[in-house]
Amino acid sequence: MKKLLFIFNPRSGREQIKSSLADILDIMVKNNFDVTVHTTQARGDCTEVVADRACEFDRIIVSGGDGTLDEAVTGMMRSRIKVPIGYIPAGSTNDFGSSLGIDKDMIHAAEIAICGRPYPIDVGKLNSRNFVYVAAFGVFTEVSYQTSQDMKNMFGRAAYILEGIKQLRDIPSYSMQVEYDGNVLYDEFIYGMVTNSKSVGGFRSIISGDVDLSDGLFEVTLIRNPRNPIEMSEILNCLTTGRRDSEMLYSFQTSEIRFKSTEEVPWTTDGEFGGKASESLVKNEHKALDIMVEHDSSISYNN
């Protein structure tokens, strides 16, 4: 029999996996998998388990929020092997799952994780830390990891908004030199994100244009520091409509980008704290991992 490691976060998304757990395990067993189950015990636990035990299994399936998937991918990258990963979304948002065409129906997601096809995805690397779909700095980036799990379970996406309102009183900005593909930018930014996803924070309009998860390129958005309410209004309009023809935004694609600042800049990666640094290098690791998607999925990739 094929061996499968099933790791799930029992607290993610109002603990909804409890009502589906028996059905999910039944799907795995009926498809001839010998299943080992592990419930996450603390932050970072999923990473350690995958890094240590990936070589023992033919498939690894994780269930939880985007942070749990981030931990699984980080563990797989550390293991230096390439076991296909299945994902059953169970968090407050479902950014990367949506990009993969995996909805929040847990039974359907389990069927995809078991019976789907492997799809190669790019993996990001911020300095020494891997990420699945976003590395970001600036306003609101602390919201995702400062919002408690209890708040997320009780209020869902509204919990992020409530936490974010606290940061509106004093918006930080960072003077930076940004280098990519022979270009150099000098400016002051309140926000920046390097993404490989069709949405961030559940909002699709933030990222414009076509997104290919395996093209070796990131989508980059940098927001300049507004000097008056009119410029702030312009920024909000761009973010809610997907416009990119504004002097308040830089928007481009690249496979590698370097940020330099005179002060340490705190980052978030896939909703978790990504460390502080005055200089950060973000690189695209092309088609580094395989994620399970539906056989008839419209997702395609460059050969």
GROMACS .gro file of C-alpha atoms in nm, residues 24 31 42 67 69-70 93 99 103 108 114 133 139 155 173 176 186 195 206 210 220 223 228 234 250-251 266 276 303:
model
   29
   24ILE     CA    1  -1.169   1.242   0.494
   31ASN     CA    2  -0.789   0.474  -0.222
   42ALA     CA    3   0.246   2.411   1.828
   67GLY     CA    4   0.010   2.920   0.762
   69LEU     CA    5   0.047   2.495   0.429
   70ASP     CA    6   0.343   2.732   0.458
   93THR     CA    7  -0.904   3.281   0.428
   99SER     CA    8  -0.540   3.006  -0.672
  103ASP     CA    9  -1.255   2.543  -0.268
  108HIS     CA   10  -1.409   1.778  -0.227
  114ILE     CA   11  -0.598   1.198  -0.303
  133TYR     CA   12   0.241   3.273  -0.195
  139VAL     CA   13   0.094   4.859   0.685
  155PHE     CA   14  -1.503   3.643   1.347
  173SER     CA   15   0.690   5.411   0.596
  176MET     CA   16   1.421   5.184   0.039
  186TYR     CA   17   1.464   5.480  -0.464
  195THR     CA   18   0.333   3.731  -0.449
  206ILE     CA   19  -0.512   4.355  -0.514
  210ASP     CA   20  -0.285   3.686  -1.525
  220VAL     CA   21   0.537   4.269  -0.715
  223ILE     CA   22   0.287   5.140  -0.259
  228ASN     CA   23  -0.206   6.396   0.137
  234GLU     CA   24  -0.586   5.722  -0.521
  250TYR     CA   25   0.496   5.026  -0.873
  251SER     CA   26   0.371   4.701  -1.027
  266PRO     CA   27   0.962   4.354   0.959
  276LYS     CA   28   1.334   4.173   1.044
  303ASN     CA   29   0.714   2.341  -1.980
   0.00000   0.00000   0.00000
